[in-house]
Every structure is written in C-alpha cells, then in structure tokens.
Amino acid sequence: MKKYAVVFEKAPNNWAAYVPDLPGCVTTGRTLEETRRLIAEAVEFHIEGMRLHGEHVPEPTSVVGTVEIRAA
C-alpha cells in the first residue's frame, strides 16, 4: 500500500483537494469528509488510468506538514 500526500483547501463554498505527486488528480466536495472520500477514489482512478495508458506511476515523494508561528 502506498500513501500519497493530499492537500486540502477550504474555499468559500466547498473544499478542494489535490495530490502533488499525481498532477491533474483533483476533486472538490461540499464537506471535508466528502472531499477525503472523493480524493481517495480519484487517486485510485487516476493511477488505474495511468496504468491503462502505459504511463509510469510516480512513487509518493511529497510530504505534508504544518508549522506553528507566532502572530506578528
């Protein structure tokens, strides 16, 4: 099993997600929970499509983290 980093972004009316290691693999959803489910499906579909077209499936290399800063 591989783990790909996913970036989740809150928009005014929904959530969006994308996978840095899989360009073009994106989704949106009404809630964060829905978006998590949809991006998991999108990753599987994206990789399946790459394999069907004989494309190289990149290994996960991106790492997501957070930093804590003091407000100025």
mmCIF file with all atom_site columns, C-alpha atoms in Angstrom:
data_model
loop_
_atom_site.group_PDB
_atom_site.id
_atom_site.type_symbol
_atom_site.label_atom_id
_atom_site.label_alt_id
_atom_site.label_comp_id
_atom_site.label_asym_id
_atom_site.label_entity_id
_atom_site.label_seq_id
_atom_site.pdbx_PDB_ins_code
_atom_site.Cartn_x
_atom_site.Cartn_y
_atom_site.Cartn_z
_atom_site.occupancy
_atom_site.B_iso_or_equiv
_atom_site.pdbx_formal_charge
_atom_site.auth_seq_id
_atom_site.auth_comp_id
_atom_site.auth_asym_id
_atom_site.auth_atom_id
_atom_site.pdbx_PDB_model_num
ATOM 1  C CA . MET A 1 1  ? 0.000   0.000  0.000   1.00 0.00 ? 1  MET A CA 1
ATOM 2  C CA . LYS A 1 2  ? 1.268   3.455  -0.910  1.00 0.00 ? 2  LYS A CA 1
ATOM 3  C CA . LYS A 1 3  ? 0.431   6.735  0.807   1.00 0.00 ? 3  LYS A CA 1
ATOM 4  C CA . TYR A 1 4  ? 0.231   9.880  -1.296  1.00 0.00 ? 4  TYR A CA 1
ATOM 5  C CA . ALA A 1 5  ? 0.240   13.334 0.272   1.00 0.00 ? 5  ALA A CA 1
ATOM 6  C CA . VAL A 1 6  ? -3.005  15.239 -0.272  1.00 0.00 ? 6  VAL A CA 1
ATOM 7  C CA . VAL A 1 7  ? -3.511  18.988 0.115   1.00 0.00 ? 7  VAL A CA 1
ATOM 8  C CA . PHE A 1 8  ? -6.966  20.063 1.277   1.00 0.00 ? 8  PHE A CA 1
ATOM 9  C CA . GLU A 1 9  ? -8.043  23.671 0.782   1.00 0.00 ? 9  GLU A CA 1
ATOM 10 C CA . LYS A 1 10 ? -11.149 25.377 2.129   1.00 0.00 ? 10 LYS A CA 1
ATOM 11 C CA . ALA A 1 11 ? -12.923 27.556 -0.440  1.00 0.00 ? 11 ALA A CA 1
ATOM 12 C CA . PRO A 1 12 ? -15.832 29.896 0.323   1.00 0.00 ? 12 PRO A CA 1
ATOM 13 C CA . ASN A 1 13 ? -18.487 27.297 -0.555  1.00 0.00 ? 13 ASN A CA 1
ATOM 14 C CA . ASN A 1 14 ? -16.706 23.938 -0.642  1.00 0.00 ? 14 ASN A CA 1
ATOM 15 C CA . TRP A 1 15 ? -13.450 22.018 -0.166  1.00 0.00 ? 15 TRP A CA 1
ATOM 16 C CA . ALA A 1 16 ? -10.846 21.139 -2.797  1.00 0.00 ? 16 ALA A CA 1
ATOM 17 C CA . ALA A 1 17 ? -8.081  18.550 -2.747  1.00 0.00 ? 17 ALA A CA 1
ATOM 18 C CA . TYR A 1 18 ? -5.124  17.698 -4.947  1.00 0.00 ? 18 TYR A CA 1
ATOM 19 C CA . VAL A 1 19 ? -2.221  15.258 -4.938  1.00 0.00 ? 19 VAL A CA 1
ATOM 20 C CA . PRO A 1 20 ? 1.160   16.910 -5.641  1.00 0.00 ? 20 PRO A CA 1
ATOM 21 C CA . ASP A 1 21 ? 2.734   13.650 -6.862  1.00 0.00 ? 21 ASP A CA 1
ATOM 22 C CA . LEU A 1 22 ? -0.107  12.985 -9.323  1.00 0.00 ? 22 LEU A CA 1
ATOM 23 C CA . PRO A 1 23 ? -0.583  16.109 -11.449 1.00 0.00 ? 23 PRO A CA 1
ATOM 24 C CA . GLY A 1 24 ? -4.180  16.501 -12.549 1.00 0.00 ? 24 GLY A CA 1
ATOM 25 C CA . CYS A 1 25 ? -5.552  14.416 -9.688  1.00 0.00 ? 25 CYS A CA 1
ATOM 26 C CA . VAL A 1 26 ? -8.020  16.821 -8.061  1.00 0.00 ? 26 VAL A CA 1
ATOM 27 C CA . THR A 1 27 ? -11.513 16.890 -6.629  1.00 0.00 ? 27 THR A CA 1
ATOM 28 C CA . THR A 1 28 ? -13.961 19.087 -4.757  1.00 0.00 ? 28 THR A CA 1
ATOM 29 C CA . GLY A 1 29 ? -16.665 18.344 -2.237  1.00 0.00 ? 29 GLY A CA 1
ATOM 30 C CA . ARG A 1 30 ? -19.217 20.054 -0.041  1.00 0.00 ? 30 ARG A CA 1
ATOM 31 C CA . THR A 1 31 ? -17.506 18.983 3.188   1.00 0.00 ? 31 THR A CA 1
ATOM 32 C CA . LEU A 1 32 ? -14.015 17.959 4.226   1.00 0.00 ? 32 LEU A CA 1
ATOM 33 C CA . GLU A 1 33 ? -15.232 14.415 4.885   1.00 0.00 ? 33 GLU A CA 1
ATOM 34 C CA . GLU A 1 34 ? -16.805 14.146 1.429   1.00 0.00 ? 34 GLU A CA 1
ATOM 35 C CA . THR A 1 35 ? -13.657 15.564 -0.159  1.00 0.00 ? 35 THR A CA 1
ATOM 36 C CA . ARG A 1 36 ? -11.488 12.997 1.665   1.00 0.00 ? 36 ARG A CA 1
ATOM 37 C CA . ARG A 1 37 ? -13.631 10.191 0.251   1.00 0.00 ? 37 ARG A CA 1
ATOM 38 C CA . LEU A 1 38 ? -13.649 11.656 -3.237  1.00 0.00 ? 38 LEU A CA 1
ATOM 39 C CA . ILE A 1 39 ? -9.877  12.222 -3.401  1.00 0.00 ? 39 ILE A CA 1
ATOM 40 C CA . ALA A 1 40 ? -9.247  8.611  -2.346  1.00 0.00 ? 40 ALA A CA 1
ATOM 41 C CA . GLU A 1 41 ? -11.463 7.481  -5.236  1.00 0.00 ? 41 GLU A CA 1
ATOM 42 C CA . ALA A 1 42 ? -9.765  9.978  -7.567  1.00 0.00 ? 42 ALA A CA 1
ATOM 43 C CA . VAL A 1 43 ? -6.278  8.664  -6.718  1.00 0.00 ? 43 VAL A CA 1
ATOM 44 C CA . GLU A 1 44 ? -7.301  5.078  -7.447  1.00 0.00 ? 44 GLU A CA 1
ATOM 45 C CA . PHE A 1 45 ? -8.979  6.109  -10.721 1.00 0.00 ? 45 PHE A CA 1
ATOM 46 C CA . HIS A 1 46 ? -6.030  8.308  -11.736 1.00 0.00 ? 46 HIS A CA 1
ATOM 47 C CA . ILE A 1 47 ? -3.478  5.540  -11.152 1.00 0.00 ? 47 ILE A CA 1
ATOM 48 C CA . GLU A 1 48 ? -5.659  2.982  -12.936 1.00 0.00 ? 48 GLU A CA 1
ATOM 49 C CA . GLY A 1 49 ? -5.862  5.303  -15.950 1.00 0.00 ? 49 GLY A CA 1
ATOM 50 C CA . MET A 1 50 ? -2.104  5.851  -15.969 1.00 0.00 ? 50 MET A CA 1
ATOM 51 C CA . ARG A 1 51 ? -1.515  2.094  -15.946 1.00 0.00 ? 51 ARG A CA 1
ATOM 52 C CA . LEU A 1 52 ? -4.045  1.506  -18.729 1.00 0.00 ? 52 LEU A CA 1
ATOM 53 C CA . HIS A 1 53 ? -2.211  4.060  -20.882 1.00 0.00 ? 53 HIS A CA 1
ATOM 54 C CA . GLY A 1 54 ? 1.193   2.550  -20.104 1.00 0.00 ? 54 GLY A CA 1
ATOM 55 C CA . GLU A 1 55 ? 2.317   5.602  -18.166 1.00 0.00 ? 55 GLU A CA 1
ATOM 56 C CA . HIS A 1 56 ? 4.773   5.473  -15.279 1.00 0.00 ? 56 HIS A CA 1
ATOM 57 C CA . VAL A 1 57 ? 3.037   5.820  -11.913 1.00 0.00 ? 57 VAL A CA 1
ATOM 58 C CA . PRO A 1 58 ? 5.201   8.067  -9.744  1.00 0.00 ? 58 PRO A CA 1
ATOM 59 C CA . GLU A 1 59 ? 6.193   6.982  -6.275  1.00 0.00 ? 59 GLU A CA 1
ATOM 60 C CA . PRO A 1 60 ? 4.938   9.160  -3.435  1.00 0.00 ? 60 PRO A CA 1
ATOM 61 C CA . THR A 1 61 ? 7.622   11.729 -2.638  1.00 0.00 ? 61 THR A CA 1
ATOM 62 C CA . SER A 1 62 ? 5.755   14.735 -1.251  1.00 0.00 ? 62 SER A CA 1
ATOM 63 C CA . VAL A 1 63 ? 5.462   15.221 2.484   1.00 0.00 ? 63 VAL A CA 1
ATOM 64 C CA . VAL A 1 64 ? 2.851   17.433 4.079   1.00 0.00 ? 64 VAL A CA 1
ATOM 65 C CA . GLY A 1 65 ? 3.299   19.058 7.440   1.00 0.00 ? 65 GLY A CA 1
ATOM 66 C CA . THR A 1 66 ? 2.441   22.132 9.412   1.00 0.00 ? 66 THR A CA 1
ATOM 67 C CA . VAL A 1 67 ? 4.466   24.768 11.187  1.00 0.00 ? 67 VAL A CA 1
ATOM 68 C CA . GLU A 1 68 ? 3.450   26.821 14.176  1.00 0.00 ? 68 GLU A CA 1
ATOM 69 C CA . ILE A 1 69 ? 4.254   30.534 14.134  1.00 0.00 ? 69 ILE A CA 1
ATOM 70 C CA . ARG A 1 70 ? 3.650   33.432 16.484  1.00 0.00 ? 70 ARG A CA 1
ATOM 71 C CA . ALA A 1 71 ? 1.351   36.107 15.180  1.00 0.00 ? 71 ALA A CA 1
ATOM 72 C CA . ALA A 1 72 ? 3.222   39.320 14.358  1.00 0.00 ? 72 ALA A CA 1
#
